[in-house]
Tab-separated table of N, CA, C and O and ligand atoms in Angstrom:
chain	number	residue	atom	x	y	z
A	1	MET	N	-27.376	-44.389	-18.841
A	1	MET	CA	-26.741	-43.122	-19.250
A	1	MET	C	-27.309	-41.961	-18.415
A	1	MET	O	-26.604	-41.315	-17.669
A	2	PHE	N	-28.607	-41.740	-18.567
A	2	PHE	CA	-29.254	-40.675	-17.795
A	2	PHE	C	-29.158	-40.971	-16.302
A	2	PHE	O	-28.900	-40.083	-15.494
A	3	ARG	N	-29.335	-42.270	-15.994
A	3	ARG	CA	-29.264	-42.713	-14.598
A	3	ARG	C	-27.899	-42.402	-13.985
A	3	ARG	O	-27.805	-41.920	-12.862
A	4	ASP	N	-26.835	-42.679	-14.769
A	4	ASP	CA	-25.472	-42.383	-14.311
A	4	ASP	C	-25.308	-40.900	-14.023
A	4	ASP	O	-24.747	-40.506	-13.011
A	5	LYS	N	-25.800	-40.099	-14.976
A	5	LYS	CA	-25.673	-38.643	-14.817
A	5	LYS	C	-26.404	-38.174	-13.566
A	5	LYS	O	-25.887	-37.364	-12.811
A	6	LEU	N	-27.606	-38.725	-13.376
A	6	LEU	CA	-28.409	-38.348	-12.207
A	6	LEU	C	-27.685	-38.747	-10.929
A	6	LEU	O	-27.579	-37.978	-9.981
A	7	GLN	N	-27.118	-39.980	-10.947
A	7	GLN	CA	-26.410	-40.456	-9.762
A	7	GLN	C	-25.211	-39.562	-9.453
A	7	GLN	O	-24.953	-39.238	-8.303
A	8	ARG	N	-24.485	-39.171	-10.519
A	8	ARG	CA	-23.319	-38.310	-10.315
A	8	ARG	C	-23.756	-36.948	-9.778
A	8	ARG	O	-23.128	-36.386	-8.911
A	9	PHE	N	-24.886	-36.448	-10.345
A	9	PHE	CA	-25.401	-35.148	-9.916
A	9	PHE	C	-25.794	-35.185	-8.435
A	9	PHE	O	-25.546	-34.241	-7.698
A	10	MET	N	-26.396	-36.294	-8.007
A	10	MET	CA	-26.876	-36.381	-6.628
A	10	MET	C	-25.764	-36.741	-5.629
A	10	MET	O	-25.988	-36.717	-4.429
A	11	LEU	N	-24.600	-37.063	-6.130
A	11	LEU	CA	-23.486	-37.429	-5.258
A	11	LEU	C	-23.157	-36.274	-4.312
A	11	LEU	O	-22.950	-35.144	-4.749
A	12	GLY	N	-23.130	-36.565	-3.011
A	12	GLY	CA	-22.815	-35.514	-2.045
A	12	GLY	C	-23.960	-34.562	-1.774
A	12	GLY	O	-23.796	-33.590	-1.065
A	13	ARG	N	-25.119	-34.846	-2.386
A	13	ARG	CA	-26.282	-34.015	-2.105
A	13	ARG	C	-27.216	-34.758	-1.158
A	13	ARG	O	-27.157	-35.971	-1.043
A	14	TYR	N	-28.102	-34.016	-0.519
A	14	TYR	CA	-28.873	-34.566	0.587
A	14	TYR	C	-29.910	-35.609	0.168
A	14	TYR	O	-30.034	-36.659	0.772
A	15	GLY	N	-30.708	-35.313	-0.853
A	15	GLY	CA	-31.775	-36.239	-1.245
A	15	GLY	C	-33.063	-35.972	-0.482
A	15	GLY	O	-33.216	-34.908	0.099
A	16	SER	N	-33.947	-36.948	-0.459
A	16	SER	CA	-35.255	-36.726	0.152
A	16	SER	C	-35.295	-37.268	1.579
A	16	SER	O	-34.485	-38.096	1.955
A	17	ASP	N	-36.247	-36.758	2.347
A	17	ASP	CA	-36.467	-37.255	3.709
A	17	ASP	C	-37.920	-37.037	4.097
A	17	ASP	O	-38.712	-36.563	3.284
A	18	ASN	N	-38.283	-37.355	5.317
A	18	ASN	CA	-39.667	-37.209	5.779
A	18	ASN	C	-40.140	-35.770	5.663
A	18	ASN	O	-41.269	-35.509	5.302
A	19	CYS	N	-39.242	-34.845	6.022
A	19	CYS	CA	-39.588	-33.433	6.005
A	19	CYS	C	-39.946	-32.998	4.587
A	19	CYS	O	-40.946	-32.313	4.373
A	20	ASN	N	-39.149	-33.418	3.598
A	20	ASN	CA	-39.422	-33.061	2.203
A	20	ASN	C	-40.725	-33.678	1.708
A	20	ASN	O	-41.479	-33.025	1.000
A	21	ARG	N	-40.955	-34.933	2.073
A	21	ARG	CA	-42.207	-35.572	1.660
A	21	ARG	C	-43.397	-34.795	2.207
A	21	ARG	O	-44.373	-34.549	1.499
A	22	PHE	N	-43.274	-34.363	3.483
A	22	PHE	CA	-44.346	-33.577	4.094
A	22	PHE	C	-44.539	-32.253	3.356
A	22	PHE	O	-45.658	-31.863	3.034
A	23	LEU	N	-43.438	-31.571	3.048
A	23	LEU	CA	-43.514	-30.291	2.331
A	23	LEU	C	-44.222	-30.463	0.990
A	23	LEU	O	-45.063	-29.659	0.601
A	24	LEU	N	-43.883	-31.557	0.275
A	24	LEU	CA	-44.467	-31.778	-1.048
A	24	LEU	C	-45.956	-32.142	-0.956
A	24	LEU	O	-46.737	-31.732	-1.809
A	25	ILE	N	-46.324	-32.892	0.091
A	25	ILE	CA	-47.747	-33.226	0.267
A	25	ILE	C	-48.549	-31.954	0.551
A	25	ILE	O	-49.595	-31.724	-0.054
A	26	VAL	N	-48.021	-31.115	1.465
A	26	VAL	CA	-48.709	-29.857	1.778
A	26	VAL	C	-48.797	-28.994	0.523
A	26	VAL	O	-49.839	-28.397	0.231
A	27	ALA	N	-47.710	-28.945	-0.259
A	27	ALA	CA	-47.696	-28.158	-1.496
A	27	ALA	C	-48.779	-28.652	-2.456
A	27	ALA	O	-49.494	-27.846	-3.059
A	28	LEU	N	-48.907	-29.968	-2.574
A	28	LEU	CA	-49.911	-30.552	-3.466
A	28	LEU	C	-51.320	-30.166	-3.020
A	28	LEU	O	-52.154	-29.761	-3.834
A	29	VAL	N	-51.567	-30.284	-1.708
A	29	VAL	CA	-52.884	-29.917	-1.166
A	29	VAL	C	-53.169	-28.442	-1.444
A	29	VAL	O	-54.264	-28.076	-1.885
A	30	LEU	N	-52.148	-27.579	-1.222
A	30	LEU	CA	-52.336	-26.149	-1.459
A	30	LEU	C	-52.598	-25.858	-2.932
A	30	LEU	O	-53.412	-24.991	-3.261
A	31	LEU	N	-51.919	-26.597	-3.827
A	31	LEU	CA	-52.134	-26.388	-5.259
A	31	LEU	C	-53.569	-26.730	-5.651
A	31	LEU	O	-54.212	-25.980	-6.392
A	32	VAL	N	-54.065	-27.867	-5.135
A	32	VAL	CA	-55.449	-28.261	-5.438
A	32	VAL	C	-56.411	-27.207	-4.893
A	32	VAL	O	-57.316	-26.756	-5.593
A	33	LEU	N	-56.177	-26.777	-3.640
A	33	LEU	CA	-57.030	-25.747	-3.033
A	33	LEU	C	-56.983	-24.450	-3.829
A	33	LEU	O	-58.005	-23.799	-4.047
A	34	SER	N	-55.769	-24.087	-4.278
A	34	SER	CA	-55.627	-22.828	-5.010
A	34	SER	C	-56.424	-22.864	-6.311
A	34	SER	O	-56.956	-21.849	-6.753
A	35	MET	N	-56.503	-24.072	-6.933
A	35	MET	CA	-57.288	-24.183	-8.161
A	35	MET	C	-58.778	-24.107	-7.858
A	35	MET	O	-59.536	-23.463	-8.563
A	36	LEU	N	-59.189	-24.795	-6.779
A	36	LEU	CA	-60.610	-24.794	-6.412
A	36	LEU	C	-61.076	-23.398	-6.004
A	36	LEU	O	-62.165	-22.974	-6.356
A	37	LEU	N	-60.221	-22.697	-5.240
A	37	LEU	CA	-60.605	-21.382	-4.716
A	37	LEU	C	-60.137	-20.241	-5.614
A	37	LEU	O	-60.370	-19.083	-5.317
A	38	ARG	N	-59.420	-20.597	-6.704
A	38	ARG	CA	-58.827	-19.603	-7.608
A	38	ARG	C	-58.015	-18.568	-6.827
A	38	ARG	O	-58.171	-17.365	-7.015
A	39	SER	N	-57.180	-19.085	-5.924
A	39	SER	CA	-56.383	-18.185	-5.095
A	39	SER	C	-54.926	-18.197	-5.544
A	39	SER	O	-54.262	-19.231	-5.537
A	40	GLN	N	-54.443	-17.036	-5.962
A	40	GLN	CA	-53.048	-16.943	-6.402
A	40	GLN	C	-52.089	-17.006	-5.224
A	40	GLN	O	-50.973	-17.479	-5.352
A	41	LEU	N	-52.583	-16.540	-4.073
A	41	LEU	CA	-51.745	-16.557	-2.876
A	41	LEU	C	-51.415	-17.995	-2.472
A	41	LEU	O	-50.257	-18.321	-2.200
A	42	LEU	N	-52.441	-18.856	-2.475
A	42	LEU	CA	-52.224	-20.255	-2.117
A	42	LEU	C	-51.290	-20.930	-3.108
A	42	LEU	O	-50.430	-21.727	-2.738
A	43	SER	N	-51.451	-20.616	-4.388
A	43	SER	CA	-50.603	-21.221	-5.405
A	43	SER	C	-49.153	-20.754	-5.227
A	43	SER	O	-48.212	-21.546	-5.341
A	44	LEU	N	-48.984	-19.482	-4.906
A	44	LEU	CA	-47.638	-18.967	-4.638
A	44	LEU	C	-47.005	-19.694	-3.447
A	44	LEU	O	-45.853	-20.140	-3.500
A	45	LEU	N	-47.795	-19.852	-2.396
A	45	LEU	CA	-47.329	-20.539	-1.194
A	45	LEU	C	-46.914	-21.975	-1.520
A	45	LEU	O	-45.882	-22.470	-1.056
A	46	ALA	N	-47.741	-22.647	-2.341
A	46	ALA	CA	-47.444	-24.025	-2.739
A	46	ALA	C	-46.095	-24.078	-3.458
A	46	ALA	O	-45.263	-24.946	-3.172
A	47	TRP	N	-45.846	-23.137	-4.385
A	47	TRP	CA	-44.579	-23.161	-5.128
A	47	TRP	C	-43.388	-22.830	-4.239
A	47	TRP	O	-42.305	-23.350	-4.450
A	48	VAL	N	-43.606	-21.981	-3.261
A	48	VAL	CA	-42.522	-21.701	-2.302
A	48	VAL	C	-42.128	-22.988	-1.585
A	48	VAL	O	-40.942	-23.300	-1.427
A	49	LEU	N	-43.134	-23.794	-1.188
A	49	LEU	CA	-42.855	-25.063	-0.515
A	49	LEU	C	-42.135	-26.041	-1.441
A	49	LEU	O	-41.215	-26.744	-1.023
A	50	VAL	N	-42.558	-26.074	-2.718
A	50	VAL	CA	-41.900	-26.959	-3.690
A	50	VAL	C	-40.430	-26.551	-3.849
A	50	VAL	O	-39.534	-27.400	-3.830
A	51	LEU	N	-40.189	-25.242	-3.980
A	51	LEU	CA	-38.812	-24.756	-4.121
A	51	LEU	C	-37.980	-25.090	-2.895
A	51	LEU	O	-36.822	-25.491	-3.000
A	52	LEU	N	-38.600	-24.950	-1.727
A	52	LEU	CA	-37.911	-25.266	-0.481
A	52	LEU	C	-37.528	-26.751	-0.446
A	52	LEU	O	-36.405	-27.113	-0.081
A	53	ALA	N	-38.471	-27.612	-0.864
A	53	ALA	CA	-38.194	-29.055	-0.887
A	53	ALA	C	-37.065	-29.354	-1.879
A	53	ALA	O	-36.173	-30.161	-1.584
A	54	TRP	N	-37.076	-28.701	-3.049
A	54	TRP	CA	-36.002	-28.912	-4.024
A	54	TRP	C	-34.666	-28.452	-3.471
A	54	TRP	O	-33.659	-29.130	-3.597
A	55	PHE	N	-34.701	-27.261	-2.866
A	55	PHE	CA	-33.471	-26.727	-2.275
A	55	PHE	C	-32.890	-27.714	-1.280
A	55	PHE	O	-31.689	-28.018	-1.297
A	56	ARG	N	-33.749	-28.272	-0.426
A	56	ARG	CA	-33.268	-29.216	0.594
A	56	ARG	C	-32.747	-30.492	-0.057
A	56	ARG	O	-31.757	-31.062	0.369
A	57	MET	N	-33.427	-30.945	-1.112
A	57	MET	CA	-33.045	-32.186	-1.778
A	57	MET	C	-31.655	-32.087	-2.426
A	57	MET	O	-30.860	-33.020	-2.350
A	58	PHE	N	-31.379	-30.946	-3.033
A	58	PHE	CA	-30.107	-30.794	-3.761
A	58	PHE	C	-29.023	-30.140	-2.918
A	58	PHE	O	-27.930	-29.870	-3.403
A	59	SER	N	-29.334	-29.892	-1.667
A	59	SER	CA	-28.375	-29.215	-0.798
A	59	SER	C	-27.163	-30.108	-0.508
A	59	SER	O	-27.267	-31.323	-0.424
A	60	ARG	N	-26.003	-29.466	-0.371
A	60	ARG	CA	-24.794	-30.219	-0.012
A	60	ARG	C	-24.500	-30.131	1.485
A	60	ARG	O	-23.576	-30.766	1.978
A	61	ASN	N	-25.282	-29.300	2.185
A	61	ASN	CA	-25.093	-29.171	3.635
A	61	ASN	C	-25.923	-30.247	4.344
A	61	ASN	O	-26.984	-29.986	4.904
A	62	ILE	N	-25.401	-31.479	4.287
A	62	ILE	CA	-26.166	-32.637	4.742
A	62	ILE	C	-26.443	-32.593	6.249
A	62	ILE	O	-27.545	-32.895	6.700
A	63	ALA	N	-25.450	-32.137	7.031
A	63	ALA	CA	-25.620	-32.080	8.490
A	63	ALA	C	-26.798	-31.182	8.863
A	63	ALA	O	-27.635	-31.543	9.694
A	64	ARG	N	-26.850	-30.006	8.229
A	64	ARG	CA	-27.910	-29.043	8.534
A	64	ARG	C	-29.288	-29.606	8.154
A	64	ARG	O	-30.259	-29.474	8.899
A	65	ARG	N	-29.363	-30.250	6.980
A	65	ARG	CA	-30.639	-30.818	6.509
A	65	ARG	C	-31.097	-31.931	7.446
A	65	ARG	O	-32.280	-32.085	7.720
A	66	ARG	N	-30.141	-32.747	7.927
A	66	ARG	CA	-30.496	-33.823	8.870
A	66	ARG	C	-31.075	-33.239	10.145
A	66	ARG	O	-32.049	-33.755	10.679
A	67	GLN	N	-30.456	-32.161	10.611
A	67	GLN	CA	-30.924	-31.486	11.822
A	67	GLN	C	-32.373	-31.005	11.644
A	67	GLN	O	-33.201	-31.176	12.534
A	68	GLU	N	-32.646	-30.417	10.467
A	68	GLU	CA	-34.003	-29.945	10.186
A	68	GLU	C	-34.983	-31.108	10.214
A	68	GLU	O	-36.087	-30.990	10.735
A	69	ASN	N	-34.548	-32.247	9.651
A	69	ASN	CA	-35.439	-33.407	9.622
A	69	ASN	C	-35.725	-33.928	11.034
A	69	ASN	O	-36.852	-34.303	11.336
A	70	VAL	N	-34.708	-33.918	11.893
A	70	VAL	CA	-34.909	-34.341	13.288
A	70	VAL	C	-35.930	-33.436	13.968
A	70	VAL	O	-36.855	-33.905	14.643
A	71	LEU	N	-35.797	-32.120	13.752
A	71	LEU	CA	-36.754	-31.158	14.301
A	71	LEU	C	-38.156	-31.449	13.787
A	71	LEU	O	-39.123	-31.458	14.541
A	72	TYR	N	-38.231	-31.672	12.479
A	72	TYR	CA	-39.527	-31.964	11.864
A	72	TYR	C	-40.146	-33.214	12.501
A	72	TYR	O	-41.321	-33.220	12.867
A	73	LEU	N	-39.348	-34.281	12.652
A	73	LEU	CA	-39.861	-35.539	13.204
A	73	LEU	C	-40.351	-35.356	14.633
A	73	LEU	O	-41.362	-35.923	15.037
A	74	ARG	N	-39.609	-34.543	15.404
A	74	ARG	CA	-39.993	-34.295	16.791
A	74	ARG	C	-41.355	-33.597	16.837
A	74	ARG	O	-42.245	-33.973	17.593
A	75	TYR	N	-41.513	-32.570	15.989
A	75	TYR	CA	-42.748	-31.818	15.936
A	75	TYR	C	-43.900	-32.716	15.480
A	75	TYR	O	-44.977	-32.710	16.061
A	76	HIS	N	-43.626	-33.514	14.463
A	76	HIS	CA	-44.621	-34.441	13.926
A	76	HIS	C	-45.116	-35.398	15.018
A	76	HIS	O	-46.311	-35.650	15.138
A	77	GLU	N	-44.186	-35.901	15.836
A	77	GLU	CA	-44.525	-36.829	16.916
A	77	GLU	C	-45.410	-36.139	17.957
A	77	GLU	O	-46.367	-36.735	18.460
A	78	GLN	N	-45.091	-34.873	18.284
A	78	GLN	CA	-45.901	-34.123	19.248
A	78	GLN	C	-47.329	-33.971	18.761
A	78	GLN	O	-48.281	-34.173	19.517
A	79	VAL	N	-47.468	-33.626	17.480
A	79	VAL	CA	-48.809	-33.451	16.909
A	79	VAL	C	-49.555	-34.776	16.920
A	79	VAL	O	-50.729	-34.847	17.288
A	80	ARG	N	-48.850	-35.873	16.556
A	80	ARG	CA	-49.467	-37.184	16.512
A	80	ARG	C	-49.986	-37.574	17.911
A	80	ARG	O	-51.105	-38.054	18.060
A	81	ARG	N	-49.155	-37.338	18.948
A	81	ARG	CA	-49.557	-37.674	20.310
A	81	ARG	C	-50.744	-36.854	20.772
A	81	ARG	O	-51.648	-37.363	21.422
A	82	TYR	N	-50.714	-35.554	20.456
A	82	TYR	CA	-51.801	-34.669	20.841
A	82	TYR	C	-53.105	-35.152	20.212
A	82	TYR	O	-54.137	-35.241	20.887
A	83	LEU	N	-53.085	-35.513	18.926
A	83	LEU	CA	-54.289	-35.967	18.243
A	83	LEU	C	-54.780	-37.291	18.824
A	83	LEU	O	-55.982	-37.478	19.013
A	84	ALA	N	-53.846	-38.193	19.156
A	84	ALA	CA	-54.228	-39.486	19.741
A	84	ALA	C	-54.901	-39.252	21.093
A	84	ALA	O	-55.908	-39.897	21.425
A	85	TYR	N	-54.360	-38.308	21.880
A	85	TYR	CA	-54.927	-37.980	23.185
A	85	TYR	C	-56.341	-37.423	23.028
A	85	TYR	O	-57.267	-37.848	23.721
A	86	GLN	N	-56.518	-36.475	22.108
A	86	GLN	CA	-57.844	-35.891	21.888
A	86	GLN	C	-58.830	-36.954	21.420
A	86	GLN	O	-59.995	-36.952	21.813
A	87	ARG	N	-58.356	-37.899	20.598
A	87	ARG	CA	-59.218	-38.969	20.098
A	87	ARG	C	-59.696	-39.844	21.253
A	87	ARG	O	-60.881	-40.163	21.344
A	88	SER	N	-58.793	-40.210	22.174
A	88	SER	CA	-59.238	-41.079	23.274
A	88	SER	C	-60.116	-40.308	24.253
A	88	SER	O	-61.040	-40.874	24.831
A	89	ARG	N	-59.843	-39.017	24.433
A	89	ARG	CA	-60.728	-38.201	25.280
A	89	ARG	C	-62.141	-38.217	24.729
A	89	ARG	O	-63.111	-38.346	25.460
A	90	TRP	N	-62.248	-38.054	23.407
A	90	TRP	CA	-63.558	-38.029	22.756
A	90	TRP	C	-64.221	-39.409	22.848
A	90	TRP	O	-65.403	-39.528	23.147
A	91	ARG	N	-63.457	-40.475	22.625
A	91	ARG	CA	-63.985	-41.835	22.642
A	91	ARG	C	-64.552	-42.186	24.033
A	91	ARG	O	-65.599	-42.794	24.139
A	92	ASP	N	-63.850	-41.751	25.105
A	92	ASP	CA	-64.251	-42.112	26.474
A	92	ASP	C	-65.076	-41.034	27.157
A	92	ASP	O	-65.237	-41.057	28.370
A	93	ARG	N	-65.593	-40.058	26.392
A	93	ARG	CA	-66.205	-38.882	27.020
A	93	ARG	C	-67.373	-39.225	27.945
A	93	ARG	O	-67.661	-38.487	28.864
A	94	LYS	N	-68.068	-40.360	27.717
A	94	LYS	CA	-69.236	-40.685	28.543
A	94	LYS	C	-68.855	-41.464	29.787
A	94	LYS	O	-69.596	-41.495	30.753
A	95	THR	N	-67.713	-42.121	29.775
A	95	THR	CA	-67.353	-43.008	30.885
A	95	THR	C	-66.194	-42.489	31.732
A	95	THR	O	-66.051	-42.904	32.874
A	96	HIS	N	-65.359	-41.631	31.180
A	96	HIS	CA	-64.162	-41.213	31.916
A	96	HIS	C	-63.935	-39.715	31.822
A	96	HIS	O	-64.378	-39.064	30.886
A	97	ARG	N	-63.224	-39.219	32.847
A	97	ARG	CA	-62.776	-37.827	32.778
A	97	ARG	C	-61.252	-37.828	32.749
A	97	ARG	O	-60.608	-38.699	33.317
A	98	TYR	N	-60.699	-36.833	32.076
A	98	TYR	CA	-59.242	-36.718	31.977
A	98	TYR	C	-58.779	-35.515	32.782
A	98	TYR	O	-59.369	-34.449	32.701
A	99	PHE	N	-57.739	-35.714	33.564
A	99	PHE	CA	-57.134	-34.610	34.313
A	99	PHE	C	-55.656	-34.602	34.013
A	99	PHE	O	-55.087	-35.632	33.652
A	100	SER	N	-55.038	-33.419	34.174
A	100	SER	CA	-53.582	-33.464	34.093
A	100	SER	C	-53.028	-33.204	35.473
A	100	SER	O	-53.549	-32.392	36.232
A	101	CYS	N	-51.993	-33.943	35.818
A	101	CYS	CA	-51.392	-33.851	37.140
A	101	CYS	C	-50.852	-32.438	37.370
A	101	CYS	O	-50.149	-31.904	36.533
A	102	PRO	N	-51.215	-31.799	38.509
A	102	PRO	CA	-50.744	-30.429	38.766
A	102	PRO	C	-49.223	-30.340	38.891
A	102	PRO	O	-48.648	-29.281	38.678
A	103	ARG	N	-48.573	-31.456	39.245
A	103	ARG	CA	-47.126	-31.396	39.429
A	103	ARG	C	-46.354	-31.705	38.149
A	103	ARG	O	-45.504	-30.938	37.744
A	104	CYS	N	-46.679	-32.848	37.504
A	104	CYS	CA	-45.867	-33.237	36.341
A	104	CYS	C	-46.620	-33.147	35.004
A	104	CYS	O	-46.053	-33.433	33.959
A	105	HIS	N	-47.892	-32.734	35.046
A	105	HIS	CA	-48.712	-32.545	33.837
A	105	HIS	C	-48.988	-33.838	33.061
A	105	HIS	O	-49.366	-33.776	31.892
A	106	ALA	N	-48.807	-34.982	33.694
A	106	ALA	CA	-49.160	-36.250	33.031
A	106	ALA	C	-50.676	-36.296	32.863
A	106	ALA	O	-51.411	-35.738	33.674
A	107	HIS	N	-51.128	-36.936	31.815
A	107	HIS	CA	-52.571	-37.071	31.590
A	107	HIS	C	-53.093	-38.275	32.358
A	107	HIS	O	-52.554	-39.365	32.252
A	108	LEU	N	-54.152	-38.036	33.167
A	108	LEU	CA	-54.708	-39.113	33.972
A	108	LEU	C	-56.173	-39.318	33.611
A	108	LEU	O	-56.918	-38.372	33.440
A	109	ARG	N	-56.557	-40.582	33.527
A	109	ARG	CA	-57.920	-40.934	33.131
A	109	ARG	C	-58.620	-41.568	34.320
A	109	ARG	O	-58.108	-42.536	34.884
A	110	VAL	N	-59.768	-41.002	34.739
A	110	VAL	CA	-60.494	-41.590	35.865
A	110	VAL	C	-61.956	-41.815	35.472
A	110	VAL	O	-62.497	-41.077	34.658
A	111	PRO	N	-62.599	-42.852	36.078
A	111	PRO	CA	-63.995	-43.132	35.755
A	111	PRO	C	-64.887	-41.972	36.177
A	111	PRO	O	-64.619	-41.329	37.202
A	112	LYS	N	-65.918	-41.712	35.417
A	112	LYS	CA	-66.834	-40.606	35.693
A	112	LYS	C	-67.837	-40.977	36.774
A	112	LYS	O	-68.123	-42.160	36.991
A	113	GLY	N	-68.389	-39.968	37.456
A	113	GLY	CA	-69.522	-40.183	38.347
A	113	GLY	C	-69.196	-40.790	39.689
A	113	GLY	O	-70.048	-41.433	40.306
A	114	ARG	N	-67.978	-40.611	40.178
A	114	ARG	CA	-67.620	-41.149	41.499
A	114	ARG	C	-67.620	-40.062	42.565
A	114	ARG	O	-67.131	-40.263	43.654
A	115	GLY	N	-68.100	-38.882	42.213
A	115	GLY	CA	-68.085	-37.767	43.158
A	115	GLY	C	-66.686	-37.201	43.315
A	115	GLY	O	-65.862	-37.315	42.420
A	116	ARG	N	-66.448	-36.601	44.499
A	116	ARG	CA	-65.135	-36.002	44.735
A	116	ARG	C	-64.169	-37.088	45.214
A	116	ARG	O	-64.392	-37.691	46.260
A	117	ILE	N	-63.130	-37.329	44.454
A	117	ILE	CA	-62.193	-38.401	44.824
A	117	ILE	C	-60.758	-37.892	44.825
A	117	ILE	O	-60.450	-36.848	44.254
A	118	SER	N	-59.938	-38.670	45.504
A	118	SER	CA	-58.516	-38.354	45.517
A	118	SER	C	-57.850	-39.129	44.380
A	118	SER	O	-58.042	-40.332	44.225
A	119	ILE	N	-57.100	-38.422	43.559
A	119	ILE	CA	-56.458	-39.036	42.396
A	119	ILE	C	-54.950	-39.067	42.623
A	119	ILE	O	-54.359	-38.064	43.031
A	120	ARG	N	-54.375	-40.232	42.383
A	120	ARG	CA	-52.935	-40.363	42.570
A	120	ARG	C	-52.277	-40.500	41.201
A	120	ARG	O	-52.613	-41.389	40.422
A	121	CYS	N	-51.353	-39.599	40.902
A	121	CYS	CA	-50.670	-39.613	39.609
A	121	CYS	C	-49.805	-40.870	39.512
A	121	CYS	O	-49.023	-41.155	40.413
A	122	ASN	N	-49.961	-41.623	38.424
A	122	ASN	CA	-49.165	-42.850	38.338
A	122	ASN	C	-47.783	-42.615	37.730
A	122	ASN	O	-46.998	-43.537	37.596
A	123	ARG	N	-47.474	-41.373	37.412
A	123	ARG	CA	-46.103	-41.105	36.963
A	123	ARG	C	-45.241	-40.589	38.122
A	123	ARG	O	-44.166	-41.113	38.365
A	124	CYS	N	-45.780	-39.559	38.887
A	124	CYS	CA	-44.927	-38.967	39.925
A	124	CYS	C	-45.427	-39.250	41.338
A	124	CYS	O	-44.770	-38.908	42.313
A	125	GLY	N	-46.633	-39.860	41.473
A	125	GLY	CA	-47.127	-40.218	42.795
A	125	GLY	C	-47.840	-39.107	43.529
A	125	GLY	O	-48.326	-39.301	44.643
A	126	HIS	N	-47.933	-37.909	42.939
A	126	HIS	CA	-48.617	-36.776	43.552
A	126	HIS	C	-50.112	-37.079	43.694
A	126	HIS	O	-50.704	-37.671	42.801
A	127	GLU	N	-50.708	-36.673	44.850
A	127	GLU	CA	-52.139	-36.887	45.048
A	127	GLU	C	-52.876	-35.566	45.056
A	127	GLU	O	-52.418	-34.604	45.659
A	128	PHE	N	-54.035	-35.548	44.415
A	128	PHE	CA	-54.865	-34.340	44.420
A	128	PHE	C	-56.324	-34.743	44.318
A	128	PHE	O	-56.652	-35.860	43.922
A	129	GLU	N	-57.231	-33.810	44.735
A	129	GLU	CA	-58.664	-34.118	44.729
A	129	GLU	C	-59.350	-33.452	43.544
A	129	GLU	O	-59.052	-32.316	43.200
A	130	ARG	N	-60.260	-34.190	42.936
A	130	ARG	CA	-61.065	-33.615	41.869
A	130	ARG	C	-62.460	-34.212	41.908
A	130	ARG	O	-62.650	-35.329	42.371
A	131	LYS	N	-63.399	-33.473	41.363
A	131	LYS	CA	-64.757	-33.984	41.242
A	131	LYS	C	-64.822	-34.719	39.900
A	131	LYS	O	-64.445	-34.189	38.865
A	132	THR	N	-65.331	-35.969	39.966
A	132	THR	CA	-65.465	-36.717	38.715
A	132	THR	C	-66.902	-36.624	38.263
A	132	THR	O	-67.510	-37.429	37.738
B	201	LIG	ZN1	-47.690	-36.373	38.263
């Protein structure tokens, strides 16, 4: 009975996606922080995010919401890659140096302590000299 009503209500509405899950997780973290720090501003911010997630969930403009989710996923992937890069830089800090290619900005990893060497970019083939 209730399930039927809910299903009918959600008919033609967007529902949840990765972007909404992210918004709700951030909202939850902000709510916990707002309680710990007794900050009304953080709590207000958390509720704004919750309302935004609800708005997106019940929205009938499915095309627009999908577009937002694609944007969100793209941004999420960029952040994930950046963090993975920083992690490997930190892991190899004693044995390797990282350079970015002056032409195509690809990240290049070379062994440390070889003096001044010529580095060849394995994406675009550009060669440049750096001290390792
Ligand atoms: Zn290059």
